[in-house]
Amino acid sequence: MAAKDDPIVIKKYANRRLYNTGTSTYVTLEDLAEMVKKGEEFTVQDAKTGDDITHPVLTQIIFELENKDGQNMLPIPFLRQLISFYGDQMQMIVPSFLEQSMIAFSKEQERFREQLKGAFGKTPMDMMKTPMKALEEQTRRNVEMFQNAMRMFTPFPSAGGNAAAPAEPPKKEEKSDDLQELKAQIAAMQRKLDTMS
């Protein structure tokens, strides 16, 4: 028998049905989405192989939610940028950055809600200013956190406006080329971050 703090095991069968072993009932993706919203921990396992398939199932839930009318939370520029990071050298940083950003946003969520409550009874313009300021502040902090993460991975000074490659390639073979490419990518990301702030 599983301990109380252990995650609930959801088994996914070949017929795509999901079975909650904690409640001994079949569940849907919507039920799993509700469990996530309630903070219930679960893992999804392939019923035949026992493989952990939690990641693809959670991704499928996001896909389903994004396809509901009026529920798009992921803007197209964000999706394009996220896709562009796959296979890129920055791919290893993105998951922890996104995770830390969501943790920080979750911590600020209660403050946002309080500000929204306090905004009622004010003019519509005032109602928009307070949450927008808080959101702008959170975005600024996220950008700073990302810039700090970038600095950890590059001991070199910021490329700033000197993102152009030198006229003659360095004589240190491929390592120098990789270094230049990395510097150019960091400079491009810095320009993107600067336009976001």
JSON list of C-alpha atoms in Angstrom, two decimals:
[
{"chain": "A", "resi": 1, "resn": "MET", "atom": "CA", "xyz": [0.00, 0.00, 0.00]},
{"chain": "A", "resi": 2, "resn": "ALA", "atom": "CA", "xyz": [1.32, 3.44, -0.95]},
{"chain": "A", "resi": 3, "resn": "ALA", "atom": "CA", "xyz": [2.22, 5.97, 1.71]},
{"chain": "A", "resi": 4, "resn": "LYS", "atom": "CA", "xyz": [-0.06, 8.97, 2.09]},
{"chain": "A", "resi": 5, "resn": "ASP", "atom": "CA", "xyz": [2.52, 11.38, 0.64]},
{"chain": "A", "resi": 6, "resn": "ASP", "atom": "CA", "xyz": [3.35, 9.19, -2.38]},
{"chain": "A", "resi": 7, "resn": "PRO", "atom": "CA", "xyz": [1.96, 10.41, -5.69]},
{"chain": "A", "resi": 8, "resn": "ILE", "atom": "CA", "xyz": [-1.17, 8.71, -6.97]},
{"chain": "A", "resi": 9, "resn": "VAL", "atom": "CA", "xyz": [-0.47, 6.29, -9.81]},
{"chain": "A", "resi": 10, "resn": "ILE", "atom": "CA", "xyz": [-2.54, 6.74, -12.95]},
{"chain": "A", "resi": 11, "resn": "LYS", "atom": "CA", "xyz": [-2.31, 3.85, -15.40]},
{"chain": "A", "resi": 12, "resn": "LYS", "atom": "CA", "xyz": [-2.79, 4.47, -19.09]},
{"chain": "A", "resi": 13, "resn": "TYR", "atom": "CA", "xyz": [-4.02, 1.50, -21.07]},
{"chain": "A", "resi": 14, "resn": "ALA", "atom": "CA", "xyz": [-3.57, 0.72, -24.77]},
{"chain": "A", "resi": 15, "resn": "ASN", "atom": "CA", "xyz": [-7.16, 1.83, -25.41]},
{"chain": "A", "resi": 16, "resn": "ARG", "atom": "CA", "xyz": [-6.04, 5.29, -24.11]},
{"chain": "A", "resi": 17, "resn": "ARG", "atom": "CA", "xyz": [-8.16, 4.98, -20.96]},
{"chain": "A", "resi": 18, "resn": "LEU", "atom": "CA", "xyz": [-6.71, 6.33, -17.73]},
{"chain": "A", "resi": 19, "resn": "TYR", "atom": "CA", "xyz": [-7.21, 4.49, -14.46]},
{"chain": "A", "resi": 20, "resn": "ASN", "atom": "CA", "xyz": [-6.72, 6.18, -11.07]},
{"chain": "A", "resi": 21, "resn": "THR", "atom": "CA", "xyz": [-5.34, 3.50, -8.76]},
{"chain": "A", "resi": 22, "resn": "GLY", "atom": "CA", "xyz": [-6.02, 5.71, -5.72]},
{"chain": "A", "resi": 23, "resn": "THR", "atom": "CA", "xyz": [-9.78, 5.87, -6.29]},
{"chain": "A", "resi": 24, "resn": "SER", "atom": "CA", "xyz": [-10.08, 2.71, -8.44]},
{"chain": "A", "resi": 25, "resn": "THR", "atom": "CA", "xyz": [-11.93, 4.66, -11.14]},
{"chain": "A", "resi": 26, "resn": "TYR", "atom": "CA", "xyz": [-11.38, 5.59, -14.73]},
{"chain": "A", "resi": 27, "resn": "VAL", "atom": "CA", "xyz": [-10.52, 9.26, -15.23]},
{"chain": "A", "resi": 28, "resn": "THR", "atom": "CA", "xyz": [-10.22, 11.70, -18.12]},
{"chain": "A", "resi": 29, "resn": "LEU", "atom": "CA", "xyz": [-7.60, 14.29, -19.01]},
{"chain": "A", "resi": 30, "resn": "GLU", "atom": "CA", "xyz": [-10.01, 16.89, -17.56]},
{"chain": "A", "resi": 31, "resn": "ASP", "atom": "CA", "xyz": [-10.02, 14.99, -14.27]},
{"chain": "A", "resi": 32, "resn": "LEU", "atom": "CA", "xyz": [-6.21, 15.01, -14.26]},
{"chain": "A", "resi": 33, "resn": "ALA", "atom": "CA", "xyz": [-6.23, 18.77, -14.97]},
{"chain": "A", "resi": 34, "resn": "GLU", "atom": "CA", "xyz": [-8.47, 19.25, -11.93]},
{"chain": "A", "resi": 35, "resn": "MET", "atom": "CA", "xyz": [-6.11, 17.14, -9.82]},
{"chain": "A", "resi": 36, "resn": "VAL", "atom": "CA", "xyz": [-3.23, 19.41, -10.89]},
{"chain": "A", "resi": 37, "resn": "LYS", "atom": "CA", "xyz": [-5.25, 22.51, -9.97]},
{"chain": "A", "resi": 38, "resn": "LYS", "atom": "CA", "xyz": [-5.97, 21.01, -6.53]},
{"chain": "A", "resi": 39, "resn": "GLY", "atom": "CA", "xyz": [-2.26, 20.32, -6.04]},
{"chain": "A", "resi": 40, "resn": "GLU", "atom": "CA", "xyz": [-2.66, 16.53, -6.03]},
{"chain": "A", "resi": 41, "resn": "GLU", "atom": "CA", "xyz": [0.55, 14.76, -7.01]},
{"chain": "A", "resi": 42, "resn": "PHE", "atom": "CA", "xyz": [0.31, 11.92, -9.50]},
{"chain": "A", "resi": 43, "resn": "THR", "atom": "CA", "xyz": [2.40, 10.01, -11.98]},
{"chain": "A", "resi": 44, "resn": "VAL", "atom": "CA", "xyz": [1.11, 8.39, -15.14]},
{"chain": "A", "resi": 45, "resn": "GLN", "atom": "CA", "xyz": [2.44, 4.97, -16.08]},
{"chain": "A", "resi": 46, "resn": "ASP", "atom": "CA", "xyz": [2.00, 2.92, -19.19]},
{"chain": "A", "resi": 47, "resn": "ALA", "atom": "CA", "xyz": [-0.09, -0.01, -17.93]},
{"chain": "A", "resi": 48, "resn": "LYS", "atom": "CA", "xyz": [1.75, -2.55, -20.11]},
{"chain": "A", "resi": 49, "resn": "THR", "atom": "CA", "xyz": [5.40, -1.47, -19.72]},
{"chain": "A", "resi": 50, "resn": "GLY", "atom": "CA", "xyz": [5.29, 0.47, -16.45]},
{"chain": "A", "resi": 51, "resn": "ASP", "atom": "CA", "xyz": [7.15, 3.38, -18.12]},
{"chain": "A", "resi": 52, "resn": "ASP", "atom": "CA", "xyz": [6.60, 6.83, -16.64]},
{"chain": "A", "resi": 53, "resn": "ILE", "atom": "CA", "xyz": [4.63, 8.83, -19.23]},
{"chain": "A", "resi": 54, "resn": "THR", "atom": "CA", "xyz": [3.66, 11.74, -16.98]},
{"chain": "A", "resi": 55, "resn": "HIS", "atom": "CA", "xyz": [5.43, 14.34, -19.15]},
{"chain": "A", "resi": 56, "resn": "PRO", "atom": "CA", "xyz": [3.63, 13.51, -22.42]},
{"chain": "A", "resi": 57, "resn": "VAL", "atom": "CA", "xyz": [0.27, 13.24, -20.64]},
{"chain": "A", "resi": 58, "resn": "LEU", "atom": "CA", "xyz": [0.71, 16.66, -18.97]},
{"chain": "A", "resi": 59, "resn": "THR", "atom": "CA", "xyz": [1.76, 18.08, -22.34]},
{"chain": "A", "resi": 60, "resn": "GLN", "atom": "CA", "xyz": [-1.39, 16.56, -23.85]},
{"chain": "A", "resi": 61, "resn": "ILE", "atom": "CA", "xyz": [-3.50, 18.26, -21.15]},
{"chain": "A", "resi": 62, "resn": "ILE", "atom": "CA", "xyz": [-1.92, 21.62, -22.04]},
{"chain": "A", "resi": 63, "resn": "PHE", "atom": "CA", "xyz": [-2.61, 20.92, -25.73]},
{"chain": "A", "resi": 64, "resn": "GLU", "atom": "CA", "xyz": [-6.27, 20.13, -24.96]},
{"chain": "A", "resi": 65, "resn": "LEU", "atom": "CA", "xyz": [-6.66, 23.25, -22.80]},
{"chain": "A", "resi": 66, "resn": "GLU", "atom": "CA", "xyz": [-5.01, 25.46, -25.42]},
{"chain": "A", "resi": 67, "resn": "ASN", "atom": "CA", "xyz": [-7.49, 24.21, -28.02]},
{"chain": "A", "resi": 68, "resn": "LYS", "atom": "CA", "xyz": [-10.54, 25.17, -25.96]},
{"chain": "A", "resi": 69, "resn": "ASP", "atom": "CA", "xyz": [-12.18, 28.41, -27.06]},
{"chain": "A", "resi": 70, "resn": "GLY", "atom": "CA", "xyz": [-10.85, 31.44, -25.24]},
{"chain": "A", "resi": 71, "resn": "GLN", "atom": "CA", "xyz": [-8.30, 29.51, -23.17]},
{"chain": "A", "resi": 72, "resn": "ASN", "atom": "CA", "xyz": [-5.09, 30.30, -25.03]},
{"chain": "A", "resi": 73, "resn": "MET", "atom": "CA", "xyz": [-2.48, 31.18, -22.42]},
{"chain": "A", "resi": 74, "resn": "LEU", "atom": "CA", "xyz": [0.60, 30.56, -24.53]},
{"chain": "A", "resi": 75, "resn": "PRO", "atom": "CA", "xyz": [1.08, 33.40, -27.02]},
{"chain": "A", "resi": 76, "resn": "ILE", "atom": "CA", "xyz": [2.33, 32.53, -30.50]},
{"chain": "A", "resi": 77, "resn": "PRO", "atom": "CA", "xyz": [5.63, 34.46, -30.11]},
{"chain": "A", "resi": 78, "resn": "PHE", "atom": "CA", "xyz": [6.33, 32.48, -26.92]},
{"chain": "A", "resi": 79, "resn": "LEU", "atom": "CA", "xyz": [5.57, 29.17, -28.65]},
{"chain": "A", "resi": 80, "resn": "ARG", "atom": "CA", "xyz": [7.82, 30.09, -31.60]},
{"chain": "A", "resi": 81, "resn": "GLN", "atom": "CA", "xyz": [10.64, 31.06, -29.26]},
{"chain": "A", "resi": 82, "resn": "LEU", "atom": "CA", "xyz": [10.20, 27.91, -27.21]},
{"chain": "A", "resi": 83, "resn": "ILE", "atom": "CA", "xyz": [10.34, 25.75, -30.35]},
{"chain": "A", "resi": 84, "resn": "SER", "atom": "CA", "xyz": [13.48, 27.56, -31.49]},
{"chain": "A", "resi": 85, "resn": "PHE", "atom": "CA", "xyz": [15.27, 26.52, -28.28]},
{"chain": "A", "resi": 86, "resn": "TYR", "atom": "CA", "xyz": [14.89, 22.79, -29.04]},
{"chain": "A", "resi": 87, "resn": "GLY", "atom": "CA", "xyz": [18.26, 21.45, -30.17]},
{"chain": "A", "resi": 88, "resn": "ASP", "atom": "CA", "xyz": [19.90, 24.79, -29.36]},
{"chain": "A", "resi": 89, "resn": "GLN", "atom": "CA", "xyz": [22.74, 25.18, -26.87]},
{"chain": "A", "resi": 90, "resn": "MET", "atom": "CA", "xyz": [20.35, 27.13, -24.65]},
{"chain": "A", "resi": 91, "resn": "GLN", "atom": "CA", "xyz": [17.99, 24.15, -24.38]},
{"chain": "A", "resi": 92, "resn": "MET", "atom": "CA", "xyz": [19.60, 23.01, -21.13]},
{"chain": "A", "resi": 93, "resn": "ILE", "atom": "CA", "xyz": [18.87, 26.36, -19.44]},
{"chain": "A", "resi": 94, "resn": "VAL", "atom": "CA", "xyz": [15.29, 26.85, -20.59]},
{"chain": "A", "resi": 95, "resn": "PRO", "atom": "CA", "xyz": [13.55, 24.18, -18.43]},
{"chain": "A", "resi": 96, "resn": "SER", "atom": "CA", "xyz": [15.03, 25.42, -15.15]},
{"chain": "A", "resi": 97, "resn": "PHE", "atom": "CA", "xyz": [14.39, 29.06, -16.14]},
{"chain": "A", "resi": 98, "resn": "LEU", "atom": "CA", "xyz": [10.75, 28.31, -16.95]},
{"chain": "A", "resi": 99, "resn": "GLU", "atom": "CA", "xyz": [10.36, 26.30, -13.76]},
{"chain": "A", "resi": 100, "resn": "GLN", "atom": "CA", "xyz": [11.86, 29.07, -11.61]},
{"chain": "A", "resi": 101, "resn": "SER", "atom": "CA", "xyz": [9.73, 31.68, -13.39]},
{"chain": "A", "resi": 102, "resn": "MET", "atom": "CA", "xyz": [6.56, 29.69, -12.68]},
{"chain": "A", "resi": 103, "resn": "ILE", "atom": "CA", "xyz": [7.57, 29.20, -9.04]},
{"chain": "A", "resi": 104, "resn": "ALA", "atom": "CA", "xyz": [8.15, 32.94, -8.68]},
{"chain": "A", "resi": 105, "resn": "PHE", "atom": "CA", "xyz": [4.88, 33.70, -10.46]},
{"chain": "A", "resi": 106, "resn": "SER", "atom": "CA", "xyz": [3.00, 31.27, -8.18]},
{"chain": "A", "resi": 107, "resn": "LYS", "atom": "CA", "xyz": [4.44, 32.99, -5.12]},
{"chain": "A", "resi": 108, "resn": "GLU", "atom": "CA", "xyz": [3.27, 36.33, -6.48]},
{"chain": "A", "resi": 109, "resn": "GLN", "atom": "CA", "xyz": [-0.14, 34.97, -7.47]},
{"chain": "A", "resi": 110, "resn": "GLU", "atom": "CA", "xyz": [-1.69, 35.65, -4.07]},
{"chain": "A", "resi": 111, "resn": "ARG", "atom": "CA", "xyz": [-0.41, 39.22, -4.14]},
{"chain": "A", "resi": 112, "resn": "PHE", "atom": "CA", "xyz": [-1.92, 39.68, -7.62]},
{"chain": "A", "resi": 113, "resn": "ARG", "atom": "CA", "xyz": [-5.27, 38.39, -6.35]},
{"chain": "A", "resi": 114, "resn": "GLU", "atom": "CA", "xyz": [-5.20, 40.78, -3.41]},
{"chain": "A", "resi": 115, "resn": "GLN", "atom": "CA", "xyz": [-4.42, 43.67, -5.73]},
{"chain": "A", "resi": 116, "resn": "LEU", "atom": "CA", "xyz": [-7.28, 42.68, -7.99]},
{"chain": "A", "resi": 117, "resn": "LYS", "atom": "CA", "xyz": [-9.63, 42.54, -4.99]},
{"chain": "A", "resi": 118, "resn": "GLY", "atom": "CA", "xyz": [-8.44, 45.98, -3.88]},
{"chain": "A", "resi": 119, "resn": "ALA", "atom": "CA", "xyz": [-8.97, 47.30, -7.41]},
{"chain": "A", "resi": 120, "resn": "PHE", "atom": "CA", "xyz": [-12.74, 46.75, -7.34]},
{"chain": "A", "resi": 121, "resn": "GLY", "atom": "CA", "xyz": [-14.63, 49.96, -6.69]},
{"chain": "A", "resi": 122, "resn": "LYS", "atom": "CA", "xyz": [-12.08, 52.00, -8.61]},
{"chain": "A", "resi": 123, "resn": "THR", "atom": "CA", "xyz": [-12.33, 53.34, -12.12]},
{"chain": "A", "resi": 124, "resn": "PRO", "atom": "CA", "xyz": [-11.75, 50.82, -14.94]},
{"chain": "A", "resi": 125, "resn": "MET", "atom": "CA", "xyz": [-8.44, 52.52, -15.73]},
{"chain": "A", "resi": 126, "resn": "ASP", "atom": "CA", "xyz": [-7.27, 52.24, -12.10]},
{"chain": "A", "resi": 127, "resn": "MET", "atom": "CA", "xyz": [-8.33, 48.59, -12.09]},
{"chain": "A", "resi": 128, "resn": "MET", "atom": "CA", "xyz": [-5.95, 47.92, -14.97]},
{"chain": "A", "resi": 129, "resn": "LYS", "atom": "CA", "xyz": [-2.99, 49.94, -13.64]},
{"chain": "A", "resi": 130, "resn": "THR", "atom": "CA", "xyz": [-2.45, 48.08, -10.36]},
{"chain": "A", "resi": 131, "resn": "PRO", "atom": "CA", "xyz": [-2.29, 44.51, -11.74]},
{"chain": "A", "resi": 132, "resn": "MET", "atom": "CA", "xyz": [-0.34, 45.68, -14.78]},
{"chain": "A", "resi": 133, "resn": "LYS", "atom": "CA", "xyz": [2.31, 47.30, -12.60]},
{"chain": "A", "resi": 134, "resn": "ALA", "atom": "CA", "xyz": [2.63, 44.10, -10.60]},
{"chain": "A", "resi": 135, "resn": "LEU", "atom": "CA", "xyz": [2.84, 42.04, -13.78]},
{"chain": "A", "resi": 136, "resn": "GLU", "atom": "CA", "xyz": [5.46, 44.37, -15.25]},
{"chain": "A", "resi": 137, "resn": "GLU", "atom": "CA", "xyz": [7.48, 44.10, -12.04]},
{"chain": "A", "resi": 138, "resn": "GLN", "atom": "CA", "xyz": [7.27, 40.29, -12.13]},
{"chain": "A", "resi": 139, "resn": "THR", "atom": "CA", "xyz": [8.32, 40.28, -15.79]},
{"chain": "A", "resi": 140, "resn": "ARG", "atom": "CA", "xyz": [11.27, 42.54, -14.97]},
{"chain": "A", "resi": 141, "resn": "ARG", "atom": "CA", "xyz": [12.35, 40.16, -12.19]},
{"chain": "A", "resi": 142, "resn": "ASN", "atom": "CA", "xyz": [12.05, 37.17, -14.52]},
{"chain": "A", "resi": 143, "resn": "VAL", "atom": "CA", "xyz": [14.22, 38.90, -17.11]},
{"chain": "A", "resi": 144, "resn": "GLU", "atom": "CA", "xyz": [16.82, 39.71, -14.44]},
{"chain": "A", "resi": 145, "resn": "MET", "atom": "CA", "xyz": [16.76, 36.09, -13.26]},
{"chain": "A", "resi": 146, "resn": "PHE", "atom": "CA", "xyz": [17.30, 34.89, -16.83]},
{"chain": "A", "resi": 147, "resn": "GLN", "atom": "CA", "xyz": [20.15, 37.35, -17.35]},
{"chain": "A", "resi": 148, "resn": "ASN", "atom": "CA", "xyz": [21.80, 36.15, -14.13]},
{"chain": "A", "resi": 149, "resn": "ALA", "atom": "CA", "xyz": [21.42, 32.55, -15.30]},
{"chain": "A", "resi": 150, "resn": "MET", "atom": "CA", "xyz": [23.04, 33.50, -18.60]},
{"chain": "A", "resi": 151, "resn": "ARG", "atom": "CA", "xyz": [25.99, 35.09, -16.77]},
{"chain": "A", "resi": 152, "resn": "MET", "atom": "CA", "xyz": [26.59, 31.82, -14.90]},
{"chain": "A", "resi": 153, "resn": "PHE", "atom": "CA", "xyz": [27.10, 30.03, -18.22]},
{"chain": "A", "resi": 154, "resn": "THR", "atom": "CA", "xyz": [29.42, 32.60, -19.77]},
{"chain": "A", "resi": 155, "resn": "PRO", "atom": "CA", "xyz": [32.42, 34.05, -17.95]},
{"chain": "A", "resi": 156, "resn": "PHE", "atom": "CA", "xyz": [32.90, 36.54, -20.80]},
{"chain": "A", "resi": 157, "resn": "PRO", "atom": "CA", "xyz": [31.76, 40.16, -20.77]},
{"chain": "A", "resi": 158, "resn": "SER", "atom": "CA", "xyz": [28.46, 40.92, -22.45]},
{"chain": "A", "resi": 159, "resn": "ALA", "atom": "CA", "xyz": [28.82, 41.21, -26.21]},
{"chain": "A", "resi": 160, "resn": "GLY", "atom": "CA", "xyz": [26.67, 44.35, -26.07]},
{"chain": "A", "resi": 161, "resn": "GLY", "atom": "CA", "xyz": [26.62, 46.00, -29.47]},
{"chain": "A", "resi": 162, "resn": "ASN", "atom": "CA", "xyz": [29.68, 44.11, -30.77]},
{"chain": "A", "resi": 163, "resn": "ALA", "atom": "CA", "xyz": [27.79, 41.02, -31.94]},
{"chain": "A", "resi": 164, "resn": "ALA", "atom": "CA", "xyz": [29.46, 41.03, -35.38]},
{"chain": "A", "resi": 165, "resn": "ALA", "atom": "CA", "xyz": [31.97, 38.26, -35.99]},
{"chain": "A", "resi": 166, "resn": "PRO", "atom": "CA", "xyz": [35.57, 39.23, -36.64]},
{"chain": "A", "resi": 167, "resn": "ALA", "atom": "CA", "xyz": [36.64, 39.61, -40.28]},
{"chain": "A", "resi": 168, "resn": "GLU", "atom": "CA", "xyz": [39.20, 36.81, -39.95]},
{"chain": "A", "resi": 169, "resn": "PRO", "atom": "CA", "xyz": [38.34, 33.60, -38.06]},
{"chain": "A", "resi": 170, "resn": "PRO", "atom": "CA", "xyz": [40.51, 32.90, -35.01]},
{"chain": "A", "resi": 171, "resn": "LYS", "atom": "CA", "xyz": [43.27, 30.32, -35.41]},
{"chain": "A", "resi": 172, "resn": "LYS", "atom": "CA", "xyz": [42.05, 28.16, -32.49]},
{"chain": "A", "resi": 173, "resn": "GLU", "atom": "CA", "xyz": [40.09, 25.81, -34.80]},
{"chain": "A", "resi": 174, "resn": "GLU", "atom": "CA", "xyz": [36.52, 24.77, -33.94]},
{"chain": "A", "resi": 175, "resn": "LYS", "atom": "CA", "xyz": [36.56, 25.87, -30.29]},
{"chain": "A", "resi": 176, "resn": "SER", "atom": "CA", "xyz": [36.95, 29.51, -31.27]},
{"chain": "A", "resi": 177, "resn": "ASP", "atom": "CA", "xyz": [34.15, 29.18, -33.84]},
{"chain": "A", "resi": 178, "resn": "ASP", "atom": "CA", "xyz": [31.89, 27.61, -31.21]},
{"chain": "A", "resi": 179, "resn": "LEU", "atom": "CA", "xyz": [32.79, 30.36, -28.78]},
{"chain": "A", "resi": 180, "resn": "GLN", "atom": "CA", "xyz": [31.97, 33.06, -31.34]},
{"chain": "A", "resi": 181, "resn": "GLU", "atom": "CA", "xyz": [28.69, 31.35, -32.17]},
{"chain": "A", "resi": 182, "resn": "LEU", "atom": "CA", "xyz": [27.79, 31.14, -28.48]},
{"chain": "A", "resi": 183, "resn": "LYS", "atom": "CA", "xyz": [28.68, 34.81, -27.95]},
{"chain": "A", "resi": 184, "resn": "ALA", "atom": "CA", "xyz": [26.53, 35.78, -30.95]},
{"chain": "A", "resi": 185, "resn": "GLN", "atom": "CA", "xyz": [23.61, 33.75, -29.60]},
{"chain": "A", "resi": 186, "resn": "ILE", "atom": "CA", "xyz": [23.96, 35.32, -26.16]},
{"chain": "A", "resi": 187, "resn": "ALA", "atom": "CA", "xyz": [24.11, 38.79, -27.72]},
{"chain": "A", "resi": 188, "resn": "ALA", "atom": "CA", "xyz": [20.96, 38.04, -29.76]},
{"chain": "A", "resi": 189, "resn": "MET", "atom": "CA", "xyz": [19.19, 36.78, -26.64]},
{"chain": "A", "resi": 190, "resn": "GLN", "atom": "CA", "xyz": [20.30, 39.90, -24.74]},
{"chain": "A", "resi": 191, "resn": "ARG", "atom": "CA", "xyz": [18.80, 42.09, -27.47]},
{"chain": "A", "resi": 192, "resn": "LYS", "atom": "CA", "xyz": [15.53, 40.12, -27.22]},
{"chain": "A", "resi": 193, "resn": "LEU", "atom": "CA", "xyz": [15.52, 40.52, -23.44]},
{"chain": "A", "resi": 194, "resn": "ASP", "atom": "CA", "xyz": [16.21, 44.24, -23.76]},
{"chain": "A", "resi": 195, "resn": "THR", "atom": "CA", "xyz": [13.22, 44.67, -26.07]},
{"chain": "A", "resi": 196, "resn": "MET", "atom": "CA", "xyz": [11.03, 42.78, -23.56]},
{"chain": "A", "resi": 197, "resn": "SER", "atom": "CA", "xyz": [11.87, 45.09, -20.64]}
]
